[in-house]
Coordinates of C-alpha atoms in Angstrom, one line a residue:
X19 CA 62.3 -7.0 87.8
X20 CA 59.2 -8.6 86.3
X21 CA 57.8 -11.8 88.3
X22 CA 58.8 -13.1 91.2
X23 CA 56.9 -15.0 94.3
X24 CA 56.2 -13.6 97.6
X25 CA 55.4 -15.3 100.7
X26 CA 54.0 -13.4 103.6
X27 CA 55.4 -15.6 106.8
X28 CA 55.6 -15.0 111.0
X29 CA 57.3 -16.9 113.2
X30 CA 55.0 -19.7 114.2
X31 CA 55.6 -20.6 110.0
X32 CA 59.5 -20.8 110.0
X33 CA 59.6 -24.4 110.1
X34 CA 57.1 -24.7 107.3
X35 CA 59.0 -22.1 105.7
X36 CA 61.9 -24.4 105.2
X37 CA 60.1 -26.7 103.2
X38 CA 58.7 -24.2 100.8
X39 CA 62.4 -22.7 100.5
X40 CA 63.5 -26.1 100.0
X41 CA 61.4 -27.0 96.8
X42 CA 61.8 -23.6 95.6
X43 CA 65.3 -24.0 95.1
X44 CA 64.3 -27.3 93.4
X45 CA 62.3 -26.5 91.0
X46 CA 61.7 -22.9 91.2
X47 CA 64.8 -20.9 91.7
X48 CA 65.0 -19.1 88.6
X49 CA 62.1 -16.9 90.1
X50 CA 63.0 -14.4 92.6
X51 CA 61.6 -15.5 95.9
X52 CA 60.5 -12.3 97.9
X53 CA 59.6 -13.5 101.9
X54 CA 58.2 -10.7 104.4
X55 CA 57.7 -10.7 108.0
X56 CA 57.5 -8.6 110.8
X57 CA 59.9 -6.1 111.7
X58 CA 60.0 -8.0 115.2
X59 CA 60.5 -11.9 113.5
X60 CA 63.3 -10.3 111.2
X61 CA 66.7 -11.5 113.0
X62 CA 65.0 -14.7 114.6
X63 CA 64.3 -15.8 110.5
X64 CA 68.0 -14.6 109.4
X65 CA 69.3 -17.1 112.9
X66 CA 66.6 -19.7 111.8
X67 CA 67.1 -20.7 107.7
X68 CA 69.5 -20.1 105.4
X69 CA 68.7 -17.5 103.2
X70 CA 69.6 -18.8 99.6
X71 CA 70.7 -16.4 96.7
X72 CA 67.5 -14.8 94.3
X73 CA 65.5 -14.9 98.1
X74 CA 65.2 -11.8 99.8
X75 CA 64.1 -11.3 103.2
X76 CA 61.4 -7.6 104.0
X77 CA 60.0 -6.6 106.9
X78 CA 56.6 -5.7 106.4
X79 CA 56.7 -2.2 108.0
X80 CA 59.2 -1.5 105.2
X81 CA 56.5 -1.2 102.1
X82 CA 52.7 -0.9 104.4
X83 CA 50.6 2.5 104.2
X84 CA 52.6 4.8 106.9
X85 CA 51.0 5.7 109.9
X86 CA 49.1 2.4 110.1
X87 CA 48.8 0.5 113.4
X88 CA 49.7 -3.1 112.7
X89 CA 47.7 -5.8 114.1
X90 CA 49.6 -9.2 113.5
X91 CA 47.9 -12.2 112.6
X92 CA 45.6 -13.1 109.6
X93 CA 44.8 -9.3 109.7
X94 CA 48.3 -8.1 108.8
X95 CA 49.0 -11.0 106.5
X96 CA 46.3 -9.8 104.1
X97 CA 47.3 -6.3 104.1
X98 CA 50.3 -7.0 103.5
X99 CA 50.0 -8.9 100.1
X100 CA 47.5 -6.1 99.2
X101 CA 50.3 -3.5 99.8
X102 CA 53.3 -5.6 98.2
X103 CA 52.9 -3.2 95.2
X104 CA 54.2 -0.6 97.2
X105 CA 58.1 -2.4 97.6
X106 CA 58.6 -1.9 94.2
X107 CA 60.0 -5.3 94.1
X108 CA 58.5 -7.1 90.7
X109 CA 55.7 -6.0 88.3
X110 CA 53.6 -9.4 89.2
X111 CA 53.7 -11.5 92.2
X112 CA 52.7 -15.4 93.0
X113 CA 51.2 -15.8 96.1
X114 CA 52.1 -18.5 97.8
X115 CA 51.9 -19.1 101.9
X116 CA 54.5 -21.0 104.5
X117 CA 52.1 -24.6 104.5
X118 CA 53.0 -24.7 100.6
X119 CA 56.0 -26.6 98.5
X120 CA 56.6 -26.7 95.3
X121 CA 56.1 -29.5 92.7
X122 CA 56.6 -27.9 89.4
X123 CA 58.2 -25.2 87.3
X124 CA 56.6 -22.6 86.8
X125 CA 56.6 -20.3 83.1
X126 CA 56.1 -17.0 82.2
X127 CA 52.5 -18.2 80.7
X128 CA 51.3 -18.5 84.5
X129 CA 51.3 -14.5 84.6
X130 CA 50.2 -13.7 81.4
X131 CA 48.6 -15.0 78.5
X132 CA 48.4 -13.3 75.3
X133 CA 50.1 -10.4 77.0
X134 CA 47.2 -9.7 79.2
X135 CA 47.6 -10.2 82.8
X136 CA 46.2 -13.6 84.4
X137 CA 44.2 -13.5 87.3
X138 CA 42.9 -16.3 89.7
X139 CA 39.1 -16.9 88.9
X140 CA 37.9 -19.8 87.4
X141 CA 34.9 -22.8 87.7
X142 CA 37.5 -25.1 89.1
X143 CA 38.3 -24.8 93.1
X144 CA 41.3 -26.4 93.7
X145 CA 40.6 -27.1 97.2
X146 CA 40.3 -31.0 97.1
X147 CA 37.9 -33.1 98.7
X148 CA 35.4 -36.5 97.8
X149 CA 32.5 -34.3 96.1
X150 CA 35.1 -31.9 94.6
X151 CA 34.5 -33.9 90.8
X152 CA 35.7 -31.3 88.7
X153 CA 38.9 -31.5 90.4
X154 CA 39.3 -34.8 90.4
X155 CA 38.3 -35.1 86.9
X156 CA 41.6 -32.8 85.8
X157 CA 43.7 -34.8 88.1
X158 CA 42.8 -38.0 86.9
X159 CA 41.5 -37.2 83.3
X160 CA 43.0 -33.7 82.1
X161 CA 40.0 -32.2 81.7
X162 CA 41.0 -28.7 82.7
X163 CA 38.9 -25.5 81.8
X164 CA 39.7 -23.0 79.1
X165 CA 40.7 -19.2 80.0
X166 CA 37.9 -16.9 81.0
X167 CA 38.4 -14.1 78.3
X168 CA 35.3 -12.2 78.7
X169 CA 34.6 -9.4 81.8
X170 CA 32.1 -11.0 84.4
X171 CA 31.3 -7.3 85.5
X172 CA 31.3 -3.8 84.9
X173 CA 32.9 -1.1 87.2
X174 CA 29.9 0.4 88.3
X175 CA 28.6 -3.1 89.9
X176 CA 31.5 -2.8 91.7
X177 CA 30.8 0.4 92.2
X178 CA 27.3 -0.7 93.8
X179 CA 28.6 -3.6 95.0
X180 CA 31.2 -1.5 97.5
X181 CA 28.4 0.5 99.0
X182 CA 26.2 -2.7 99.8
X183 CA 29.7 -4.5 101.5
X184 CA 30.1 -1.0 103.7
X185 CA 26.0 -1.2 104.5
X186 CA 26.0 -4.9 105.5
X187 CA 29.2 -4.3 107.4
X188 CA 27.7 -1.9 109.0
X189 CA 24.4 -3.9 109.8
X190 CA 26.2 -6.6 110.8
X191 CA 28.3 -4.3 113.6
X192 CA 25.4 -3.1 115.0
X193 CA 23.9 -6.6 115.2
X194 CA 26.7 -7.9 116.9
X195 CA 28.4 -10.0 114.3
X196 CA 31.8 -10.1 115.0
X197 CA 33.1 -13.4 113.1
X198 CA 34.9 -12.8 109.8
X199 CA 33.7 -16.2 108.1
X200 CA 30.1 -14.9 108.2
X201 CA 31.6 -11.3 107.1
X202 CA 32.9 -13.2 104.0
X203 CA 29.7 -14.8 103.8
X204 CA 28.1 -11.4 102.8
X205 CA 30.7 -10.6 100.6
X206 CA 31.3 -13.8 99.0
X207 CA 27.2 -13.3 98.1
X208 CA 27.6 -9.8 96.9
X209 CA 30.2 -10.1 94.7
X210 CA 28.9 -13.5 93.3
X211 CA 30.2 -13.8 89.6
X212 CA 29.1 -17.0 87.9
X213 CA 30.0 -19.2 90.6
X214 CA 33.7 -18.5 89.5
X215 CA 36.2 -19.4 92.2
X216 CA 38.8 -16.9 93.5
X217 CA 40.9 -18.3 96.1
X218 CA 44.6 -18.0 97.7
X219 CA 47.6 -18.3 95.4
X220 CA 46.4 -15.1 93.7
X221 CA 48.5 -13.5 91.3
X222 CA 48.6 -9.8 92.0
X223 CA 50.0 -7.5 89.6
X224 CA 51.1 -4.2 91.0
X225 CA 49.3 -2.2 88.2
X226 CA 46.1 -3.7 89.4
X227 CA 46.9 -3.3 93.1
X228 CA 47.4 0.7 92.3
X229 CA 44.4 0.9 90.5
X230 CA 42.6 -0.8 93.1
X231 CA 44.2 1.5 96.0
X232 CA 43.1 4.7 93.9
X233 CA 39.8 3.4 93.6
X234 CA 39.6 3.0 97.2
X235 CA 40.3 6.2 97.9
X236 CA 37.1 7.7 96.2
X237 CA 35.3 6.2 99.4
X238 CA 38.3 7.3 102.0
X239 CA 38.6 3.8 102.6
X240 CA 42.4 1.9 102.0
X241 CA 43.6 -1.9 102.0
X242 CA 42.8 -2.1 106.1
X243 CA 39.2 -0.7 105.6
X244 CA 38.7 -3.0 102.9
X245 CA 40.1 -5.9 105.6
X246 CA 38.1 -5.2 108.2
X247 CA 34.9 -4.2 106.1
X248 CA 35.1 -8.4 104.6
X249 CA 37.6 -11.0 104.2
X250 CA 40.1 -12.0 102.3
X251 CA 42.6 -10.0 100.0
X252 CA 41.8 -12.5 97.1
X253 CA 38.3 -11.6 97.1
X254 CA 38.6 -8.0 96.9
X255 CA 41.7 -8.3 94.1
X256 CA 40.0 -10.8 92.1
X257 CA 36.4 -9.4 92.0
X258 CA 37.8 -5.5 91.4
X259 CA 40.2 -7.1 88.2
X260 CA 37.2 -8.9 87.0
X261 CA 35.0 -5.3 87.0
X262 CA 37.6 -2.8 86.2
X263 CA 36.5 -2.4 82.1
X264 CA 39.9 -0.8 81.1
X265 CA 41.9 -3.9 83.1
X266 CA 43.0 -6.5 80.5
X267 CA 43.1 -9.7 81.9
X268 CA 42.3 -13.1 82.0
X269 CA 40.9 -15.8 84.4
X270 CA 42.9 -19.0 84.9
X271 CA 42.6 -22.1 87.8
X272 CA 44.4 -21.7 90.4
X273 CA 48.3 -23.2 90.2
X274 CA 48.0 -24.6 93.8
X275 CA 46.2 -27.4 94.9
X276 CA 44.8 -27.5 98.7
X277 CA 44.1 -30.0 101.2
X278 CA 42.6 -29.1 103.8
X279 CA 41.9 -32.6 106.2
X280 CA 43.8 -35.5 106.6
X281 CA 41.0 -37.1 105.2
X282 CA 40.9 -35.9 101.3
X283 CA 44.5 -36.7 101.5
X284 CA 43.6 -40.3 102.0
X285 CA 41.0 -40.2 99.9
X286 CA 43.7 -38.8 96.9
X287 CA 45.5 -41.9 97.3
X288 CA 43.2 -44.1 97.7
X289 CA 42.0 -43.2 94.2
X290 CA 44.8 -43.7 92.3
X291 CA 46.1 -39.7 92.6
X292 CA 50.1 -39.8 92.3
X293 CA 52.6 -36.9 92.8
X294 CA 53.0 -37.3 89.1
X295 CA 49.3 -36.6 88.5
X296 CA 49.6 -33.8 90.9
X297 CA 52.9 -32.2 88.5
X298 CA 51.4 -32.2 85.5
X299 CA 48.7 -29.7 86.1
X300 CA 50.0 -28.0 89.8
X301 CA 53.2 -25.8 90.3
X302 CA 52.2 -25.9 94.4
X303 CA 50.6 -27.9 97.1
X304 CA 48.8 -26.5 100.5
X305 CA 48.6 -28.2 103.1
X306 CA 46.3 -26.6 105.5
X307 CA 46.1 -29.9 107.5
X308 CA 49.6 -28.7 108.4
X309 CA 51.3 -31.7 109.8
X310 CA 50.7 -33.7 107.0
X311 CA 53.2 -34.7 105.1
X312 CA 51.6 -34.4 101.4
X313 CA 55.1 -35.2 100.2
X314 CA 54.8 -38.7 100.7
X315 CA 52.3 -39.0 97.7

């Protein structure tokens, strides 16, 4: 199996879940829909939805590094996605969490393009909001960016890069910074590539998640080091495929678009931004302000 989409869910999601399920059947069903939750959630998900054919339901202990102590929560849910690779399930995965539905198709160019793998970095953040012009000007205009072709890095920044995450980690411990937004702060600054944003929605390929793993292991470290040295798994995926010289890939936007507040939903509509606008150049929404309904565009 070559593509599919994976969601990594829990039980406080389930009834998010639906809705995602729901538009993926809509407009999405010819890709395999892969969901995974926790050995412990398991039954409650099989009693809560309906579990349509090409979705299939894995616990996350199935396919994780063995001997690993889970620790559930945002923790686990990056960890996982890092690790999907190992369930042997498809050769390229979209990302996609419960708070998201569906709007949109999606094609085989979305993984690939030119036969070399796509990868989520680009100079348009598809989180919206008032001073977020660049994205407004491709919702309202179609002025979208071209793919990024050319390698923003070399393995041995990366290389140096690594080291100065595990010193700052470490400076940061024994300062008593604890909070993993300031974490990804120092990582985000790092790893700076031309201002290129790398956000959720990845698309993680498992040849690139191997390679990544091995790499990892020159340092002793694995997916849960790299977790708790710096948030997020999209960081760490995208900035490694974007230094790894003998990785061929390309950079694209993000498929999803994210709202975050109630607020830049209002401020969508009130310029003019339709669910039609949103089609023609998104295959997902997010909805982090979770109780909004961003159907009702």
């Amino acid at each position: 199996m070559e593509r599919a989409i994976f969601c990594k869910s829990f039980r406080d999601d389930f009834s998010r879940l639906s809705l995602l399920i729901d538009s993926w059947i809509s407009t999405n069903q010819h890709l395999p829909l892969l969901i995974s939750v926790p050995d412990s959630d398991y039954v409650l998900l099989r009693e809560t939805i309906s579990v349509p054919a090409n979705c299939t339901i894995i616990t996350d202990e199935s396919y994780v590094i063995e001997g690993e102590k889970f620790k559930y929560g945002w923790y686990q849910q990056q960890v996982c996605k890092l690790s999907i690779y190992r369930s042997g399930f498809a050769d390229s995965y979209l990302m996609i969490d419960s708070d998201s539905y569906f709007v949109s198709p999606i094609n085989d160019n979305l993984f690939y393009t030119d036969k070399k793998k796509n990868v989520i970095a680009s100079s348009i953040y598809t989180k919206f909001s008032p001073i977020n012009n660049s994205l407004i000007d491709l919702i309202k205009n179609g002025n979208d960016v071209p793919p990024l072709f050319e390698k923003e890095g070399s393995l041995a920044n990366f290389d140096a890069m690594l080291k100065e995450v595990i010193f700052e980690h470490e400076r940061l411990q024994a300062a008593g910074v604890q909070s993993k937004s300031d974490r990804e702060f120092y990582i985000r600054k790092i790893f700076s590539v031309k201002k290129l944003s790398v956000q959720p929605a990845q698309i993680f390929h498992s040849s690139i998640l191997t390679v990544f793993s091995e790499f990892l292991k020159r340092y002793n470290l694995n997916f849960y080091d790299a977790i708790r040295l710096s948030p997020w798994e999209y960081n760490w995926y995208a900035y490694f495929s974007l230094s790894e010289p003998n990785l061929d890939i390309v950079g694209i936007r993000s498929p999803v678009l994210h709202f975050a507040r109630d607020s830049d939903i209002e401020y969508a509509k009130k310029i003019g931004i339709t669910k039609k606008d949103i089609e023609c150049y998104f295959h997902a929404v997010q909805m982090a302000a979770r109780h909004i309904d961003t159907l009702s565009f």
